[in-house]
């Protein structure tokens, strides 16, 4: 929008006294020659504060000073870079030492783990050997128990057979004794038939008790 002809109330004089007339609200845009500024080489170390109109002359009059400041700043920057590079090198060496220490610890840990695994494997093999040995011993013991049981059964069958045979012998002796009595030609009724000593021993053996019979067998 166009601005109408400004009135006296729309303008003001520069507060710094340079004589310039500026619109109100636009004072910040006014580059007053009397405004005091820092030197453009302030970051390099120049501490001078000069008016805007004297800035160019200040640069001309202090050219060598500004060059020296730049050189000093460059030197300080190089020295700071050198210190940083040195510190970085020290950090790199420390980091390399840490890497070496870490590698050493990893190697020691791996060695320890290998030894642990080897020991576990040895114990496992020993345990398996013990289990196998115990299993074999149990198998032998079981076979021996079965053999003893079979022997006991065989002995029991032999004893039963002996008892049966002895009963047969007893019956035969009894029948023989009866036959001997019937065949006697003696006239004396009180006379008894004499039995041979062998038959007498067999007869006494057959009439033993059951417990004595097992002891004799």
mmCIF file of C-alpha atoms in Angstrom:
data_model
loop_
_atom_site.group_PDB
_atom_site.id
_atom_site.type_symbol
_atom_site.label_atom_id
_atom_site.label_comp_id
_atom_site.label_asym_id
_atom_site.label_seq_id
_atom_site.Cartn_x
_atom_site.Cartn_y
_atom_site.Cartn_z
ATOM 1 C CA UNK A 1 0.000 0.000 0.000
ATOM 2 C CA UNK A 2 1.255 3.467 -0.764
ATOM 3 C CA UNK A 3 2.055 5.724 2.078
ATOM 4 C CA UNK A 4 0.638 9.229 2.033
ATOM 5 C CA UNK A 5 2.725 12.278 2.481
ATOM 6 C CA UNK A 6 4.436 11.859 5.847
ATOM 7 C CA UNK A 7 3.673 14.376 8.514
ATOM 8 C CA UNK A 8 5.820 15.710 11.272
ATOM 9 C CA UNK A 9 4.370 13.129 13.614
ATOM 10 C CA UNK A 10 5.621 10.225 11.388
ATOM 11 C CA UNK A 11 9.326 11.062 11.467
ATOM 12 C CA UNK A 12 11.947 11.613 14.123
ATOM 13 C CA UNK A 13 15.520 12.807 14.328
ATOM 14 C CA UNK A 14 18.345 10.248 14.914
ATOM 15 C CA UNK A 15 18.871 9.913 18.616
ATOM 16 C CA UNK A 16 22.676 9.752 18.160
ATOM 17 C CA UNK A 17 22.762 13.268 16.756
ATOM 18 C CA UNK A 18 23.896 12.520 13.209
ATOM 19 C CA UNK A 19 21.118 14.793 11.885
ATOM 20 C CA UNK A 20 19.342 12.057 9.911
ATOM 21 C CA UNK A 21 15.533 11.979 9.823
ATOM 22 C CA UNK A 22 14.013 8.496 10.053
ATOM 23 C CA UNK A 23 10.496 7.154 10.106
ATOM 24 C CA UNK A 24 9.237 6.063 13.437
ATOM 25 C CA UNK A 25 9.477 2.323 13.834
ATOM 26 C CA UNK A 26 12.393 2.085 11.379
ATOM 27 C CA UNK A 27 15.099 3.367 13.697
ATOM 28 C CA UNK A 28 16.778 -0.107 13.799
ATOM 29 C CA UNK A 29 17.282 -0.019 10.027
ATOM 30 C CA UNK A 30 19.124 3.281 10.210
ATOM 31 C CA UNK A 31 22.902 2.813 9.920
ATOM 32 C CA UNK A 32 23.990 5.797 11.914
ATOM 33 C CA UNK A 33 27.589 6.913 11.276
ATOM 34 C CA UNK A 34 27.886 7.812 14.949
ATOM 35 C CA UNK A 35 26.916 4.300 16.152
ATOM 36 C CA UNK A 36 29.767 2.726 18.167
ATOM 37 C CA UNK A 37 30.738 -0.725 16.906
ATOM 38 C CA UNK A 38 33.268 -3.419 17.774
ATOM 39 C CA UNK A 39 36.142 -3.855 15.356
ATOM 40 C CA UNK A 40 35.489 -6.487 12.701
ATOM 41 C CA UNK A 41 38.691 -8.222 13.949
ATOM 42 C CA UNK A 42 37.355 -8.489 17.481
ATOM 43 C CA UNK A 43 37.291 -12.276 17.253
ATOM 44 C CA UNK A 44 40.974 -12.203 16.382
ATOM 45 C CA UNK A 45 41.780 -10.085 19.421
ATOM 46 C CA UNK A 46 41.217 -6.416 18.476
ATOM 47 C CA UNK A 47 39.473 -4.691 21.413
ATOM 48 C CA UNK A 48 38.873 -1.315 19.716
ATOM 49 C CA UNK A 49 35.382 0.189 19.635
ATOM 50 C CA UNK A 50 34.884 2.789 16.936
ATOM 51 C CA UNK A 51 32.071 4.666 15.253
ATOM 52 C CA UNK A 52 30.749 3.437 11.988
ATOM 53 C CA UNK A 53 32.211 6.390 10.082
ATOM 54 C CA UNK A 54 35.690 5.719 11.528
ATOM 55 C CA UNK A 55 35.673 2.012 10.749
ATOM 56 C CA UNK A 56 37.470 2.252 7.405
ATOM 57 C CA UNK A 57 40.159 4.576 8.792
ATOM 58 C CA UNK A 58 40.637 2.253 11.742
ATOM 59 C CA UNK A 59 41.243 -0.631 9.365
ATOM 60 C CA UNK A 60 43.795 1.332 7.366
ATOM 61 C CA UNK A 61 45.628 2.624 10.410
ATOM 62 C CA UNK A 62 45.706 -0.769 12.151
ATOM 63 C CA UNK A 63 46.304 -3.002 9.147
ATOM 64 C CA UNK A 64 49.575 -4.463 10.454
ATOM 65 C CA UNK A 65 48.063 -4.902 13.900
ATOM 66 C CA UNK A 66 45.168 -6.800 12.412
ATOM 67 C CA UNK A 67 47.556 -8.957 10.355
ATOM 68 C CA UNK A 68 49.542 -9.730 13.491
ATOM 69 C CA UNK A 69 46.340 -10.633 15.283
ATOM 70 C CA UNK A 70 45.399 -12.970 12.435
ATOM 71 C CA UNK A 71 48.852 -14.549 12.509
ATOM 72 C CA UNK A 72 48.691 -14.966 16.262
ATOM 73 C CA UNK A 73 45.231 -16.452 15.979
ATOM 74 C CA UNK A 74 46.471 -18.830 13.272
ATOM 75 C CA UNK A 75 49.455 -19.768 15.426
ATOM 76 C CA UNK A 76 47.227 -20.388 18.437
ATOM 77 C CA UNK A 77 44.903 -22.392 16.224
ATOM 78 C CA UNK A 78 47.820 -24.484 14.938
ATOM 79 C CA UNK A 79 49.091 -25.002 18.468
ATOM 80 C CA UNK A 80 45.630 -25.971 19.610
ATOM 81 C CA UNK A 81 45.325 -28.376 16.691
ATOM 82 C CA UNK A 82 48.726 -29.835 17.561
ATOM 83 C CA UNK A 83 47.632 -30.329 21.163
ATOM 84 C CA UNK A 84 44.413 -31.902 19.986
ATOM 85 C CA UNK A 85 46.303 -34.197 17.622
ATOM 86 C CA UNK A 86 48.673 -35.148 20.423
ATOM 87 C CA UNK A 87 45.773 -35.801 22.778
ATOM 88 C CA UNK A 88 44.069 -37.783 20.022
ATOM 89 C CA UNK A 89 47.237 -39.820 19.506
ATOM 90 C CA UNK A 90 47.428 -40.505 23.240
ATOM 91 C CA UNK A 91 43.770 -41.564 23.198
ATOM 92 C CA UNK A 92 44.451 -43.816 20.221
ATOM 93 C CA UNK A 93 47.368 -45.445 22.040
ATOM 94 C CA UNK A 94 45.214 -45.910 25.138
ATOM 95 C CA UNK A 95 42.478 -47.358 22.953
ATOM 96 C CA UNK A 96 44.970 -49.742 21.332
ATOM 97 C CA UNK A 97 46.165 -50.792 24.786
ATOM 98 C CA UNK A 98 42.566 -51.380 25.806
ATOM 99 C CA UNK A 99 42.017 -53.450 22.662
ATOM 100 C CA UNK A 100 45.120 -55.505 23.426
ATOM 101 C CA UNK A 101 44.014 -55.992 27.016
ATOM 102 C CA UNK A 102 40.556 -56.966 25.822
ATOM 103 C CA UNK A 103 42.016 -59.437 23.326
ATOM 104 C CA UNK A 104 44.205 -60.893 26.072
ATOM 105 C CA UNK A 105 41.245 -61.252 28.408
ATOM 106 C CA UNK A 106 39.224 -62.857 25.615
ATOM 107 C CA UNK A 107 42.054 -65.295 24.895
ATOM 108 C CA UNK A 108 42.413 -66.141 28.605
ATOM 109 C CA UNK A 109 38.661 -66.554 28.926
ATOM 110 C CA UNK A 110 38.565 -68.758 25.833
ATOM 111 C CA UNK A 111 41.445 -70.823 27.208
ATOM 112 C CA UNK A 112 39.639 -71.153 30.525
ATOM 113 C CA UNK A 113 36.429 -72.157 28.756
ATOM 114 C CA UNK A 114 38.326 -74.728 26.668
ATOM 115 C CA UNK A 115 39.905 -76.164 29.813
ATOM 116 C CA UNK A 116 36.505 -76.211 31.489
ATOM 117 C CA UNK A 117 34.940 -77.987 28.505
ATOM 118 C CA UNK A 118 37.818 -80.471 28.440
ATOM 119 C CA UNK A 119 37.396 -81.179 32.152
ATOM 120 C CA UNK A 120 33.643 -81.578 31.743
ATOM 121 C CA UNK A 121 34.260 -84.001 28.859
ATOM 122 C CA UNK A 122 36.708 -86.004 30.982
ATOM 123 C CA UNK A 123 34.270 -86.177 33.886
ATOM 124 C CA UNK A 124 31.494 -87.170 31.502
ATOM 125 C CA UNK A 125 33.612 -89.945 30.004
ATOM 126 C CA UNK A 126 34.623 -91.102 33.496
ATOM 127 C CA UNK A 127 31.001 -91.073 34.595
ATOM 128 C CA UNK A 128 29.958 -93.030 31.523
ATOM 129 C CA UNK A 129 32.767 -95.523 32.191
ATOM 130 C CA UNK A 130 31.585 -95.927 35.786
ATOM 131 C CA UNK A 131 28.032 -96.455 34.586
ATOM 132 C CA UNK A 132 29.212 -99.043 32.069
ATOM 133 C CA UNK A 133 31.328 -100.793 34.691
ATOM 134 C CA UNK A 134 28.476 -100.820 37.203
ATOM 135 C CA UNK A 135 26.139 -102.112 34.519
ATOM 136 C CA UNK A 136 28.554 -104.943 33.709
ATOM 137 C CA UNK A 137 28.980 -105.763 37.385
ATOM 138 C CA UNK A 138 25.206 -105.765 37.857
ATOM 139 C CA UNK A 139 24.853 -108.026 34.841
ATOM 140 C CA UNK A 140 27.482 -110.417 36.213
ATOM 141 C CA UNK A 141 25.822 -110.370 39.620
ATOM 142 C CA UNK A 142 22.465 -111.055 38.007
ATOM 143 C CA UNK A 143 23.936 -113.959 36.037
ATOM 144 C CA UNK A 144 25.588 -115.315 39.179
ATOM 145 C CA UNK A 145 22.300 -114.994 41.059
ATOM 146 C CA UNK A 146 20.505 -116.809 38.238
ATOM 147 C CA UNK A 147 23.210 -119.490 38.269
ATOM 148 C CA UNK A 148 22.929 -119.869 42.046
ATOM 149 C CA UNK A 149 19.163 -120.077 41.730
ATOM 150 C CA UNK A 150 19.490 -122.744 39.046
ATOM 151 C CA UNK A 151 21.918 -124.679 41.203
ATOM 152 C CA UNK A 152 19.544 -124.464 44.144
ATOM 153 C CA UNK A 153 16.707 -125.716 41.959
ATOM 154 C CA UNK A 154 18.901 -128.547 40.713
ATOM 155 C CA UNK A 155 19.904 -129.463 44.263
ATOM 156 C CA UNK A 156 16.266 -129.370 45.334
ATOM 157 C CA UNK A 157 15.334 -131.672 42.441
ATOM 158 C CA UNK A 158 18.238 -134.014 43.371
ATOM 159 C CA UNK A 159 17.083 -134.093 46.986
ATOM 160 C CA UNK A 160 13.519 -134.810 45.932
ATOM 161 C CA UNK A 161 14.776 -137.581 43.650
ATOM 162 C CA UNK A 162 16.884 -139.066 46.450
ATOM 163 C CA UNK A 163 13.900 -139.016 48.790
ATOM 164 C CA UNK A 164 11.818 -140.708 46.125
ATOM 165 C CA UNK A 165 14.535 -143.297 45.500
ATOM 166 C CA UNK A 166 14.881 -143.952 49.202
ATOM 167 C CA UNK A 167 11.154 -144.548 49.479
ATOM 168 C CA UNK A 168 11.448 -147.102 46.660
ATOM 169 C CA UNK A 169 14.358 -148.785 48.399
ATOM 170 C CA UNK A 170 12.407 -148.850 51.647
ATOM 171 C CA UNK A 171 9.461 -150.480 49.879
ATOM 172 C CA UNK A 172 11.713 -153.060 48.231
ATOM 173 C CA UNK A 173 13.379 -153.898 51.550
ATOM 174 C CA UNK A 174 10.010 -154.262 53.186
ATOM 175 C CA UNK A 175 8.873 -156.613 50.434
ATOM 176 C CA UNK A 176 12.158 -158.547 50.697
ATOM 177 C CA UNK A 177 11.768 -158.849 54.437
ATOM 178 C CA UNK A 178 8.262 -160.216 53.994
ATOM 179 C CA UNK A 179 9.469 -162.718 51.400
ATOM 180 C CA UNK A 180 12.283 -163.857 53.676
ATOM 181 C CA UNK A 181 9.839 -164.446 56.522
ATOM 182 C CA UNK A 182 7.471 -166.456 54.306
ATOM 183 C CA UNK A 183 10.252 -168.639 52.965
ATOM 184 C CA UNK A 184 11.552 -169.622 56.376
ATOM 185 C CA UNK A 185 11.576 -173.490 56.827
ATOM 186 C CA UNK A 186 12.320 -173.393 60.527
ATOM 187 C CA UNK A 187 9.857 -175.202 62.813
ATOM 188 C CA UNK A 188 10.504 -172.905 65.752
ATOM 189 C CA UNK A 189 7.748 -170.242 65.717
ATOM 190 C CA UNK A 190 9.707 -167.951 68.078
ATOM 191 C CA UNK A 191 12.762 -168.068 65.901
ATOM 192 C CA UNK A 192 13.202 -164.981 63.870
ATOM 193 C CA UNK A 193 14.779 -164.831 60.468
ATOM 194 C CA UNK A 194 18.169 -163.247 60.694
ATOM 195 C CA UNK A 195 18.624 -160.333 58.345
ATOM 196 C CA UNK A 196 21.970 -159.729 56.770
ATOM 197 C CA UNK A 197 23.924 -156.795 58.227
ATOM 198 C CA UNK A 198 23.726 -154.871 54.948
ATOM 199 C CA UNK A 199 19.937 -155.039 54.908
ATOM 200 C CA UNK A 200 19.866 -154.124 58.589
ATOM 201 C CA UNK A 201 21.878 -150.940 57.858
ATOM 202 C CA UNK A 202 19.643 -149.995 54.921
ATOM 203 C CA UNK A 203 16.535 -150.499 57.064
ATOM 204 C CA UNK A 204 17.866 -148.285 59.838
ATOM 205 C CA UNK A 205 18.740 -145.614 57.296
ATOM 206 C CA UNK A 206 15.257 -145.606 55.795
ATOM 207 C CA UNK A 207 13.581 -145.035 59.208
ATOM 208 C CA UNK A 208 15.448 -141.904 60.173
ATOM 209 C CA UNK A 209 13.565 -138.661 60.685
ATOM 210 C CA UNK A 210 13.022 -136.186 57.865
ATOM 211 C CA UNK A 211 15.551 -133.660 59.234
ATOM 212 C CA UNK A 212 18.182 -136.440 59.658
ATOM 213 C CA UNK A 213 17.461 -137.585 56.122
ATOM 214 C CA UNK A 214 18.348 -134.158 54.732
ATOM 215 C CA UNK A 215 21.521 -134.063 56.823
ATOM 216 C CA UNK A 216 22.609 -137.415 55.460
ATOM 217 C CA UNK A 217 21.996 -136.187 51.900
#
